[in-house]
């Protein structure tokens, strides 16, 4: 049982995601004279930054590390993985809604970010499927789940890094200054 509690604690430290209320929505679009970014670009940037904020706000999952009943612990892990998958489903949906963008370069940026997030989601789905299919959380089952989760978190970090360095056209960078969700 101690091994199970330590294992669940390790899973809790992987930092996957926690659901947050609501979905990113477009904020007000303002017009600043002398810039090339039109309202549709500002709106797009606002939504893009909203997705990024949602990802950041969803940055940790909590597991009930006090579970002593193996069945309850298994359910807790499965439920937590389900919440991570739900968050990624929202993020991927919202990214998909950003296409077609006002510029093909922005569509490319969305693709560059969506690809690793899709791979991460698939790994979390695999981990949850392994947990749900297991009669009990054996060492082998847990090792498989941890492997999938480790790979998923690594790929999610790759997506977050890409979001920080993605190259957008100048008008989009100008629009970020006017987009409410892009303010730091």
PDB file of C-alpha atoms in Angstrom:
ATOM      1  CA  UNK A   1       0.000   0.000   0.000  1.00  0.00           C
ATOM      2  CA  UNK A   2       2.866   2.388   0.764  1.00  0.00           C
ATOM      3  CA  UNK A   3       4.208   1.795  -2.729  1.00  0.00           C
ATOM      4  CA  UNK A   4       0.800   2.786  -4.160  1.00  0.00           C
ATOM      5  CA  UNK A   5       0.679   6.013  -2.129  1.00  0.00           C
ATOM      6  CA  UNK A   6       4.221   6.923  -3.217  1.00  0.00           C
ATOM      7  CA  UNK A   7       3.327   6.131  -6.822  1.00  0.00           C
ATOM      8  CA  UNK A   8       0.214   8.318  -6.680  1.00  0.00           C
ATOM      9  CA  UNK A   9       2.303  11.097  -5.161  1.00  0.00           C
ATOM     10  CA  UNK A  10       4.731  10.777  -8.074  1.00  0.00           C
ATOM     11  CA  UNK A  11       1.858  11.038 -10.542  1.00  0.00           C
ATOM     12  CA  UNK A  12       0.658  14.164  -8.753  1.00  0.00           C
ATOM     13  CA  UNK A  13       4.026  15.767  -9.298  1.00  0.00           C
ATOM     14  CA  UNK A  14       3.932  15.365 -13.071  1.00  0.00           C
ATOM     15  CA  UNK A  15       1.948  18.616 -13.408  1.00  0.00           C
ATOM     16  CA  UNK A  16      -0.601  17.811 -16.069  1.00  0.00           C
ATOM     17  CA  UNK A  17      -3.737  19.948 -15.939  1.00  0.00           C
ATOM     18  CA  UNK A  18      -6.696  20.996 -13.820  1.00  0.00           C
ATOM     19  CA  UNK A  19     -10.008  22.068 -15.289  1.00  0.00           C
ATOM     20  CA  UNK A  20     -10.866  25.716 -14.946  1.00  0.00           C
ATOM     21  CA  UNK A  21     -14.299  27.247 -15.325  1.00  0.00           C
ATOM     22  CA  UNK A  22     -15.301  28.688 -18.680  1.00  0.00           C
ATOM     23  CA  UNK A  23     -13.609  28.942 -22.019  1.00  0.00           C
ATOM     24  CA  UNK A  24     -11.414  31.627 -23.544  1.00  0.00           C
ATOM     25  CA  UNK A  25     -13.529  34.239 -25.262  1.00  0.00           C
ATOM     26  CA  UNK A  26     -12.658  37.218 -27.370  1.00  0.00           C
ATOM     27  CA  UNK A  27     -12.219  40.428 -25.430  1.00  0.00           C
ATOM     28  CA  UNK A  28     -12.990  43.898 -26.698  1.00  0.00           C
ATOM     29  CA  UNK A  29     -11.279  44.970 -29.890  1.00  0.00           C
ATOM     30  CA  UNK A  30      -9.934  48.501 -29.901  1.00  0.00           C
ATOM     31  CA  UNK A  31      -8.561  50.546 -32.723  1.00  0.00           C
ATOM     32  CA  UNK A  32      -5.215  52.315 -32.495  1.00  0.00           C
ATOM     33  CA  UNK A  33      -4.350  54.724 -35.296  1.00  0.00           C
ATOM     34  CA  UNK A  34      -1.083  54.126 -37.129  1.00  0.00           C
ATOM     35  CA  UNK A  35      -0.972  50.322 -36.849  1.00  0.00           C
ATOM     36  CA  UNK A  36      -1.477  47.814 -39.632  1.00  0.00           C
ATOM     37  CA  UNK A  37      -3.345  45.282 -37.525  1.00  0.00           C
ATOM     38  CA  UNK A  38      -7.036  45.302 -38.324  1.00  0.00           C
ATOM     39  CA  UNK A  39      -9.805  44.356 -35.897  1.00  0.00           C
ATOM     40  CA  UNK A  40      -9.949  40.769 -37.208  1.00  0.00           C
ATOM     41  CA  UNK A  41      -6.228  40.305 -36.462  1.00  0.00           C
ATOM     42  CA  UNK A  42      -6.638  41.793 -32.971  1.00  0.00           C
ATOM     43  CA  UNK A  43      -9.617  39.484 -32.364  1.00  0.00           C
ATOM     44  CA  UNK A  44      -7.587  36.479 -33.594  1.00  0.00           C
ATOM     45  CA  UNK A  45      -4.642  37.385 -31.338  1.00  0.00           C
ATOM     46  CA  UNK A  46      -6.962  37.858 -28.396  1.00  0.00           C
ATOM     47  CA  UNK A  47      -8.363  34.359 -28.929  1.00  0.00           C
ATOM     48  CA  UNK A  48      -4.867  32.894 -29.481  1.00  0.00           C
ATOM     49  CA  UNK A  49      -3.642  34.404 -26.221  1.00  0.00           C
ATOM     50  CA  UNK A  50      -6.855  33.227 -24.541  1.00  0.00           C
ATOM     51  CA  UNK A  51      -5.963  29.647 -25.464  1.00  0.00           C
ATOM     52  CA  UNK A  52      -2.471  30.193 -24.058  1.00  0.00           C
ATOM     53  CA  UNK A  53      -3.884  31.596 -20.816  1.00  0.00           C
ATOM     54  CA  UNK A  54      -6.261  28.662 -20.520  1.00  0.00           C
ATOM     55  CA  UNK A  55      -3.323  26.254 -20.926  1.00  0.00           C
ATOM     56  CA  UNK A  56      -1.348  28.061 -18.241  1.00  0.00           C
ATOM     57  CA  UNK A  57      -4.341  28.183 -15.884  1.00  0.00           C
ATOM     58  CA  UNK A  58      -4.741  24.443 -16.403  1.00  0.00           C
ATOM     59  CA  UNK A  59      -1.144  23.727 -15.461  1.00  0.00           C
ATOM     60  CA  UNK A  60      -1.476  21.292 -12.562  1.00  0.00           C
ATOM     61  CA  UNK A  61      -3.551  18.310 -11.607  1.00  0.00           C
ATOM     62  CA  UNK A  62      -4.188  17.199  -8.085  1.00  0.00           C
ATOM     63  CA  UNK A  63      -4.445  13.571  -7.132  1.00  0.00           C
ATOM     64  CA  UNK A  64      -5.925  12.445  -3.850  1.00  0.00           C
ATOM     65  CA  UNK A  65      -2.749  11.124  -2.291  1.00  0.00           C
ATOM     66  CA  UNK A  66      -4.512  10.017   0.879  1.00  0.00           C
ATOM     67  CA  UNK A  67      -6.358   7.138  -0.781  1.00  0.00           C
ATOM     68  CA  UNK A  68      -5.674   3.894   1.034  1.00  0.00           C
ATOM     69  CA  UNK A  69      -8.263   1.851  -0.836  1.00  0.00           C
ATOM     70  CA  UNK A  70      -6.739   0.571  -4.124  1.00  0.00           C
ATOM     71  CA  UNK A  71     -10.083   0.788  -5.974  1.00  0.00           C
ATOM     72  CA  UNK A  72     -10.637   4.384  -4.825  1.00  0.00           C
ATOM     73  CA  UNK A  73      -7.064   5.298  -5.747  1.00  0.00           C
ATOM     74  CA  UNK A  74      -7.513   3.771  -9.206  1.00  0.00           C
ATOM     75  CA  UNK A  75     -10.727   5.761  -9.699  1.00  0.00           C
ATOM     76  CA  UNK A  76      -9.008   8.944  -8.515  1.00  0.00           C
ATOM     77  CA  UNK A  77      -6.168   8.505 -11.028  1.00  0.00           C
ATOM     78  CA  UNK A  78      -8.648   7.728 -13.819  1.00  0.00           C
ATOM     79  CA  UNK A  79     -10.776  10.777 -12.952  1.00  0.00           C
ATOM     80  CA  UNK A  80      -7.724  13.049 -12.848  1.00  0.00           C
ATOM     81  CA  UNK A  81      -6.516  11.785 -16.217  1.00  0.00           C
ATOM     82  CA  UNK A  82     -10.028  12.366 -17.569  1.00  0.00           C
ATOM     83  CA  UNK A  83      -9.894  16.003 -16.442  1.00  0.00           C
ATOM     84  CA  UNK A  84      -6.524  16.441 -18.190  1.00  0.00           C
ATOM     85  CA  UNK A  85      -7.974  14.988 -21.381  1.00  0.00           C
ATOM     86  CA  UNK A  86     -10.989  17.305 -21.111  1.00  0.00           C
ATOM     87  CA  UNK A  87      -8.706  20.349 -20.795  1.00  0.00           C
ATOM     88  CA  UNK A  88      -6.681  19.289 -23.821  1.00  0.00           C
ATOM     89  CA  UNK A  89      -9.883  18.688 -25.786  1.00  0.00           C
ATOM     90  CA  UNK A  90     -10.931  22.292 -25.069  1.00  0.00           C
ATOM     91  CA  UNK A  91      -7.503  23.662 -26.015  1.00  0.00           C
ATOM     92  CA  UNK A  92      -7.353  21.663 -29.258  1.00  0.00           C
ATOM     93  CA  UNK A  93     -10.917  22.674 -30.140  1.00  0.00           C
ATOM     94  CA  UNK A  94     -10.167  26.339 -29.484  1.00  0.00           C
ATOM     95  CA  UNK A  95      -6.968  26.165 -31.535  1.00  0.00           C
ATOM     96  CA  UNK A  96      -8.889  24.538 -34.389  1.00  0.00           C
ATOM     97  CA  UNK A  97     -11.428  27.384 -34.204  1.00  0.00           C
ATOM     98  CA  UNK A  98      -8.571  29.828 -34.934  1.00  0.00           C
ATOM     99  CA  UNK A  99      -8.252  28.472 -38.466  1.00  0.00           C
ATOM    100  CA  UNK A 100      -8.483  29.796 -41.033  1.00  0.00           C
ATOM    101  CA  UNK A 101      -6.594  32.748 -39.640  1.00  0.00           C
ATOM    102  CA  UNK A 102      -6.369  36.171 -41.280  1.00  0.00           C
ATOM    103  CA  UNK A 103      -2.917  35.084 -42.535  1.00  0.00           C
ATOM    104  CA  UNK A 104      -1.571  31.656 -43.611  1.00  0.00           C
ATOM    105  CA  UNK A 105       1.463  32.203 -41.352  1.00  0.00           C
ATOM    106  CA  UNK A 106      -0.864  32.269 -38.350  1.00  0.00           C
ATOM    107  CA  UNK A 107      -2.454  28.996 -39.509  1.00  0.00           C
ATOM    108  CA  UNK A 108       1.033  27.483 -39.532  1.00  0.00           C
ATOM    109  CA  UNK A 109       1.598  28.684 -35.965  1.00  0.00           C
ATOM    110  CA  UNK A 110      -1.599  26.961 -34.858  1.00  0.00           C
ATOM    111  CA  UNK A 111      -0.524  23.726 -36.578  1.00  0.00           C
ATOM    112  CA  UNK A 112       2.930  23.844 -34.945  1.00  0.00           C
ATOM    113  CA  UNK A 113       1.310  24.072 -31.500  1.00  0.00           C
ATOM    114  CA  UNK A 114      -1.616  21.703 -32.124  1.00  0.00           C
ATOM    115  CA  UNK A 115       0.534  18.797 -33.273  1.00  0.00           C
ATOM    116  CA  UNK A 116       2.401  18.208 -29.988  1.00  0.00           C
ATOM    117  CA  UNK A 117      -0.740  18.901 -27.950  1.00  0.00           C
ATOM    118  CA  UNK A 118      -2.563  16.217 -29.926  1.00  0.00           C
ATOM    119  CA  UNK A 119       0.281  13.770 -29.244  1.00  0.00           C
ATOM    120  CA  UNK A 120       0.158  14.657 -25.531  1.00  0.00           C
ATOM    121  CA  UNK A 121      -3.598  14.163 -25.432  1.00  0.00           C
ATOM    122  CA  UNK A 122      -3.209  10.774 -27.094  1.00  0.00           C
ATOM    123  CA  UNK A 123      -0.667   9.734 -24.425  1.00  0.00           C
ATOM    124  CA  UNK A 124      -3.011  10.815 -21.629  1.00  0.00           C
ATOM    125  CA  UNK A 125      -5.830   8.853 -23.311  1.00  0.00           C
ATOM    126  CA  UNK A 126      -3.526   5.821 -23.443  1.00  0.00           C
ATOM    127  CA  UNK A 127      -2.676   6.214 -19.745  1.00  0.00           C
ATOM    128  CA  UNK A 128      -6.355   6.514 -18.800  1.00  0.00           C
ATOM    129  CA  UNK A 129      -7.269   3.509 -20.951  1.00  0.00           C
ATOM    130  CA  UNK A 130      -4.558   1.463 -19.232  1.00  0.00           C
ATOM    131  CA  UNK A 131      -5.853   2.460 -15.793  1.00  0.00           C
ATOM    132  CA  UNK A 132      -9.484   1.824 -16.724  1.00  0.00           C
ATOM    133  CA  UNK A 133      -8.750  -1.594 -18.304  1.00  0.00           C
ATOM    134  CA  UNK A 134      -6.688  -2.866 -15.375  1.00  0.00           C
ATOM    135  CA  UNK A 135      -8.350  -5.041 -12.781  1.00  0.00           C
ATOM    136  CA  UNK A 136      -5.994  -3.492 -10.255  1.00  0.00           C
ATOM    137  CA  UNK A 137      -3.051  -1.100 -10.275  1.00  0.00           C
ATOM    138  CA  UNK A 138      -0.129  -3.507 -10.438  1.00  0.00           C
ATOM    139  CA  UNK A 139       3.454  -2.341 -10.730  1.00  0.00           C
ATOM    140  CA  UNK A 140       3.415  -3.143 -14.466  1.00  0.00           C
ATOM    141  CA  UNK A 141       0.198  -1.196 -15.045  1.00  0.00           C
ATOM    142  CA  UNK A 142       1.488   1.723 -13.057  1.00  0.00           C
ATOM    143  CA  UNK A 143       4.809   1.699 -14.948  1.00  0.00           C
ATOM    144  CA  UNK A 144       2.941   1.865 -18.255  1.00  0.00           C
ATOM    145  CA  UNK A 145       0.764   4.723 -16.995  1.00  0.00           C
ATOM    146  CA  UNK A 146       3.774   6.673 -15.692  1.00  0.00           C
ATOM    147  CA  UNK A 147       5.603   6.158 -19.010  1.00  0.00           C
ATOM    148  CA  UNK A 148       2.628   7.514 -20.990  1.00  0.00           C
ATOM    149  CA  UNK A 149       2.203  10.437 -18.610  1.00  0.00           C
ATOM    150  CA  UNK A 150       5.910  11.306 -18.679  1.00  0.00           C
ATOM    151  CA  UNK A 151       5.876  11.322 -22.475  1.00  0.00           C
ATOM    152  CA  UNK A 152       2.669  13.397 -22.493  1.00  0.00           C
ATOM    153  CA  UNK A 153       4.081  16.008 -20.130  1.00  0.00           C
ATOM    154  CA  UNK A 154       7.296  16.207 -22.161  1.00  0.00           C
ATOM    155  CA  UNK A 155       5.298  16.783 -25.348  1.00  0.00           C
ATOM    156  CA  UNK A 156       3.056  19.339 -23.615  1.00  0.00           C
ATOM    157  CA  UNK A 157       6.143  21.253 -22.519  1.00  0.00           C
ATOM    158  CA  UNK A 158       7.268  21.215 -26.148  1.00  0.00           C
ATOM    159  CA  UNK A 159       3.934  22.738 -27.179  1.00  0.00           C
ATOM    160  CA  UNK A 160       4.173  25.447 -24.504  1.00  0.00           C
ATOM    161  CA  UNK A 161       7.727  26.270 -25.608  1.00  0.00           C
ATOM    162  CA  UNK A 162       6.559  26.494 -29.217  1.00  0.00           C
ATOM    163  CA  UNK A 163       3.743  28.813 -28.171  1.00  0.00           C
ATOM    164  CA  UNK A 164       6.322  31.148 -26.600  1.00  0.00           C
ATOM    165  CA  UNK A 165       8.528  31.271 -29.706  1.00  0.00           C
ATOM    166  CA  UNK A 166       6.056  30.821 -32.540  1.00  0.00           C
ATOM    167  CA  UNK A 167       6.688  33.276 -35.343  1.00  0.00           C
ATOM    168  CA  UNK A 168       3.735  35.392 -36.346  1.00  0.00           C
ATOM    169  CA  UNK A 169       3.623  38.195 -38.924  1.00  0.00           C
ATOM    170  CA  UNK A 170       4.348  41.748 -37.710  1.00  0.00           C
ATOM    171  CA  UNK A 171       0.682  42.773 -37.824  1.00  0.00           C
ATOM    172  CA  UNK A 172      -0.124  39.958 -35.364  1.00  0.00           C
ATOM    173  CA  UNK A 173       2.608  41.064 -32.968  1.00  0.00           C
ATOM    174  CA  UNK A 174       1.236  44.619 -33.179  1.00  0.00           C
ATOM    175  CA  UNK A 175      -2.262  43.259 -32.540  1.00  0.00           C
ATOM    176  CA  UNK A 176      -1.030  41.468 -29.389  1.00  0.00           C
ATOM    177  CA  UNK A 177      -0.384  44.853 -27.801  1.00  0.00           C
ATOM    178  CA  UNK A 178      -4.084  45.671 -28.254  1.00  0.00           C
ATOM    179  CA  UNK A 179      -5.529  42.269 -27.389  1.00  0.00           C
ATOM    180  CA  UNK A 180      -6.791  42.053 -23.813  1.00  0.00           C
ATOM    181  CA  UNK A 181      -5.843  38.360 -23.371  1.00  0.00           C
ATOM    182  CA  UNK A 182      -2.268  39.054 -24.498  1.00  0.00           C
ATOM    183  CA  UNK A 183      -1.592  41.582 -21.720  1.00  0.00           C
ATOM    184  CA  UNK A 184       0.833  40.248 -19.141  1.00  0.00           C
TER     185      UNK A 184
END
